[in-house]
């Protein structure tokens, strides 16, 4: 199991959190997504290391921006 933390910009409420959780949670191999609204930090548990561009696309689909580390 791999645990990766991403930084997401633009989330303002619980609805945003739900949208990001749903999109990122839909990526193949992802088991769990935890979003901290206050910090914009998104923690993802997955089988394999994720392709950052795949995560970026999912976050973008939800309507937000992945901040580069
Ligand atoms: Cu919102």
Short mmCIF file of N, CA and C and ligand atoms in Angstrom, two decimals:
data_model
loop_
_atom_site.label_atom_id
_atom_site.label_comp_id
_atom_site.label_asym_id
_atom_site.label_seq_id
_atom_site.Cartn_x
_atom_site.Cartn_y
_atom_site.Cartn_z
N UNK A 1 0.84 -1.20 0.00
CA UNK A 1 0.00 0.00 0.00
C UNK A 1 0.88 1.25 0.00
N UNK A 2 0.53 2.18 -0.88
CA UNK A 2 1.28 3.43 -0.99
C UNK A 2 0.41 4.56 -0.47
N UNK A 3 1.02 5.46 0.27
CA UNK A 3 0.30 6.61 0.81
C UNK A 3 0.96 7.87 0.27
N UNK A 4 0.20 8.66 -0.47
CA UNK A 4 0.75 9.86 -1.09
C UNK A 4 -0.10 11.06 -0.73
N UNK A 5 0.56 12.18 -0.49
CA UNK A 5 -0.16 13.41 -0.16
C UNK A 5 0.00 14.42 -1.29
N UNK A 6 -1.13 15.00 -1.67
CA UNK A 6 -1.15 16.02 -2.73
C UNK A 6 -1.71 17.30 -2.15
N UNK A 7 -1.42 18.38 -2.86
CA UNK A 7 -1.95 19.67 -2.45
C UNK A 7 -2.92 20.13 -3.53
N UNK A 8 -4.15 20.44 -3.11
CA UNK A 8 -5.18 20.85 -4.06
C UNK A 8 -5.66 22.26 -3.72
N UNK A 9 -5.75 23.07 -4.77
CA UNK A 9 -6.14 24.47 -4.62
C UNK A 9 -7.59 24.67 -5.04
N UNK A 10 -8.32 25.48 -4.30
CA UNK A 10 -9.63 25.92 -4.73
C UNK A 10 -10.81 25.32 -3.99
N UNK A 11 -10.57 24.38 -3.08
CA UNK A 11 -11.69 23.79 -2.33
C UNK A 11 -12.13 24.74 -1.23
N UNK A 12 -13.45 24.95 -1.15
CA UNK A 12 -13.95 25.91 -0.16
C UNK A 12 -14.98 25.34 0.81
N UNK A 13 -15.54 24.17 0.50
CA UNK A 13 -16.58 23.63 1.39
C UNK A 13 -16.67 22.12 1.29
N UNK A 14 -17.59 21.54 2.04
CA UNK A 14 -17.75 20.10 2.06
C UNK A 14 -18.12 19.53 0.70
N UNK A 15 -18.77 20.34 -0.10
CA UNK A 15 -19.16 19.89 -1.44
C UNK A 15 -17.92 19.69 -2.31
N UNK A 16 -16.98 20.61 -2.19
CA UNK A 16 -15.72 20.50 -2.91
C UNK A 16 -14.98 19.24 -2.47
N UNK A 17 -14.97 19.00 -1.17
CA UNK A 17 -14.30 17.82 -0.63
C UNK A 17 -14.91 16.55 -1.21
N UNK A 18 -16.25 16.52 -1.29
CA UNK A 18 -16.94 15.35 -1.85
C UNK A 18 -16.57 15.13 -3.31
N UNK A 19 -16.51 16.23 -4.06
CA UNK A 19 -16.20 16.13 -5.50
C UNK A 19 -14.79 15.58 -5.71
N UNK A 20 -13.83 16.10 -4.97
CA UNK A 20 -12.45 15.64 -5.10
C UNK A 20 -12.32 14.19 -4.64
N UNK A 21 -12.98 13.87 -3.52
CA UNK A 21 -12.93 12.50 -3.00
C UNK A 21 -13.49 11.51 -4.01
N UNK A 22 -14.60 11.89 -4.65
CA UNK A 22 -15.23 11.00 -5.63
C UNK A 22 -14.35 10.80 -6.86
N UNK A 23 -13.81 11.89 -7.39
CA UNK A 23 -13.00 11.78 -8.61
C UNK A 23 -11.68 11.04 -8.37
N UNK A 24 -10.98 11.42 -7.32
CA UNK A 24 -9.70 10.77 -7.03
C UNK A 24 -9.94 9.32 -6.59
N UNK A 25 -11.05 9.11 -5.87
CA UNK A 25 -11.40 7.76 -5.43
C UNK A 25 -11.74 6.84 -6.59
N UNK A 26 -12.05 7.43 -7.75
CA UNK A 26 -12.39 6.64 -8.92
C UNK A 26 -11.18 6.17 -9.72
N UNK A 27 -9.99 6.64 -9.34
CA UNK A 27 -8.78 6.21 -10.05
C UNK A 27 -8.50 4.75 -9.71
N UNK A 28 -8.14 3.97 -10.72
CA UNK A 28 -7.86 2.55 -10.53
C UNK A 28 -6.78 2.34 -9.47
N UNK A 29 -7.05 1.46 -8.53
CA UNK A 29 -6.07 1.12 -7.51
C UNK A 29 -6.14 1.96 -6.25
N UNK A 30 -7.00 2.98 -6.26
CA UNK A 30 -7.12 3.85 -5.08
C UNK A 30 -8.08 3.23 -4.07
N UNK A 31 -7.63 3.14 -2.84
CA UNK A 31 -8.44 2.55 -1.78
C UNK A 31 -9.14 3.59 -0.93
N UNK A 32 -8.40 4.64 -0.61
CA UNK A 32 -8.98 5.63 0.28
C UNK A 32 -8.46 7.02 -0.03
N UNK A 33 -9.34 8.00 0.10
CA UNK A 33 -8.97 9.39 -0.13
C UNK A 33 -9.41 10.18 1.10
N UNK A 34 -8.47 10.94 1.65
CA UNK A 34 -8.82 11.80 2.77
C UNK A 34 -8.45 13.23 2.41
N UNK A 35 -9.43 14.11 2.57
CA UNK A 35 -9.23 15.51 2.21
C UNK A 35 -9.31 16.37 3.45
N UNK A 36 -8.30 17.20 3.63
CA UNK A 36 -8.33 18.18 4.71
C UNK A 36 -8.65 19.52 4.07
N UNK A 37 -9.88 19.97 4.30
CA UNK A 37 -10.35 21.20 3.66
C UNK A 37 -9.52 22.42 4.07
N UNK A 38 -9.18 22.51 5.33
CA UNK A 38 -8.46 23.68 5.83
C UNK A 38 -7.11 23.88 5.15
N UNK A 39 -6.42 22.78 4.87
CA UNK A 39 -5.07 22.89 4.30
C UNK A 39 -5.04 22.58 2.81
N UNK A 40 -6.10 21.96 2.29
CA UNK A 40 -6.12 21.56 0.88
C UNK A 40 -5.32 20.30 0.65
N UNK A 41 -4.97 19.64 1.72
CA UNK A 41 -4.14 18.45 1.61
C UNK A 41 -5.03 17.22 1.32
N UNK A 42 -4.61 16.46 0.32
CA UNK A 42 -5.37 15.27 -0.07
C UNK A 42 -4.45 14.07 0.07
N UNK A 43 -4.83 13.14 0.93
CA UNK A 43 -4.02 11.96 1.18
C UNK A 43 -4.69 10.76 0.52
N UNK A 44 -3.91 10.03 -0.26
CA UNK A 44 -4.45 8.93 -1.05
C UNK A 44 -3.73 7.63 -0.74
N UNK A 45 -4.50 6.60 -0.43
CA UNK A 45 -3.96 5.25 -0.26
C UNK A 45 -4.22 4.49 -1.55
N UNK A 46 -3.18 3.90 -2.11
CA UNK A 46 -3.35 3.16 -3.36
C UNK A 46 -2.46 1.92 -3.39
N UNK A 47 -2.82 0.98 -4.28
CA UNK A 47 -2.06 -0.26 -4.44
C UNK A 47 -0.65 0.02 -4.92
N UNK A 48 -0.58 0.89 -5.94
CA UNK A 48 0.69 1.21 -6.59
C UNK A 48 0.90 2.72 -6.53
N UNK A 49 2.15 3.16 -6.71
CA UNK A 49 2.36 4.61 -6.83
C UNK A 49 1.53 5.13 -8.00
N UNK A 50 0.87 6.26 -7.82
CA UNK A 50 -0.01 6.80 -8.86
C UNK A 50 0.76 7.72 -9.79
N UNK A 51 0.31 7.74 -11.04
CA UNK A 51 0.84 8.68 -12.01
C UNK A 51 0.27 10.05 -11.64
N UNK A 52 1.15 11.00 -11.36
CA UNK A 52 0.70 12.33 -10.93
C UNK A 52 -0.25 12.95 -11.95
N UNK A 53 0.00 12.68 -13.23
CA UNK A 53 -0.86 13.27 -14.27
C UNK A 53 -2.27 12.69 -14.22
N UNK A 54 -2.40 11.47 -13.79
CA UNK A 54 -3.73 10.85 -13.64
C UNK A 54 -4.46 11.51 -12.47
N UNK A 55 -3.73 11.76 -11.40
CA UNK A 55 -4.32 12.43 -10.23
C UNK A 55 -4.69 13.86 -10.61
N UNK A 56 -3.81 14.50 -11.36
CA UNK A 56 -4.06 15.87 -11.80
C UNK A 56 -5.35 15.94 -12.64
N UNK A 57 -5.51 14.98 -13.53
CA UNK A 57 -6.70 14.94 -14.39
C UNK A 57 -7.97 14.75 -13.57
N UNK A 58 -7.89 13.90 -12.55
CA UNK A 58 -9.06 13.64 -11.69
C UNK A 58 -9.44 14.89 -10.90
N UNK A 59 -8.42 15.56 -10.36
CA UNK A 59 -8.66 16.78 -9.59
C UNK A 59 -9.23 17.87 -10.51
N UNK A 60 -8.69 17.92 -11.71
CA UNK A 60 -9.15 18.89 -12.70
C UNK A 60 -10.60 18.61 -13.08
N UNK A 61 -10.93 17.34 -13.21
CA UNK A 61 -12.30 16.91 -13.54
C UNK A 61 -13.28 17.37 -12.45
N UNK A 62 -12.81 17.33 -11.21
CA UNK A 62 -13.64 17.77 -10.09
C UNK A 62 -13.79 19.29 -10.07
N UNK A 63 -12.90 19.98 -10.81
CA UNK A 63 -12.98 21.44 -10.90
C UNK A 63 -11.95 22.20 -10.09
N UNK A 64 -10.87 21.48 -9.69
CA UNK A 64 -9.85 22.11 -8.86
C UNK A 64 -8.47 21.91 -9.48
N UNK A 65 -7.47 22.49 -8.81
CA UNK A 65 -6.11 22.41 -9.34
C UNK A 65 -5.16 21.68 -8.39
N UNK A 66 -4.39 20.78 -8.99
CA UNK A 66 -3.35 20.12 -8.23
C UNK A 66 -2.14 21.05 -8.20
N UNK A 67 -1.64 21.32 -7.01
CA UNK A 67 -0.48 22.20 -6.88
C UNK A 67 0.77 21.34 -6.93
N UNK A 68 1.73 21.74 -7.76
CA UNK A 68 2.96 20.97 -7.86
C UNK A 68 3.79 21.12 -6.60
N UNK A 69 4.36 20.02 -6.17
CA UNK A 69 5.14 20.01 -4.93
C UNK A 69 6.40 20.83 -5.11
CU1 LIG B 1 -17.37 23.69 -2.17
#
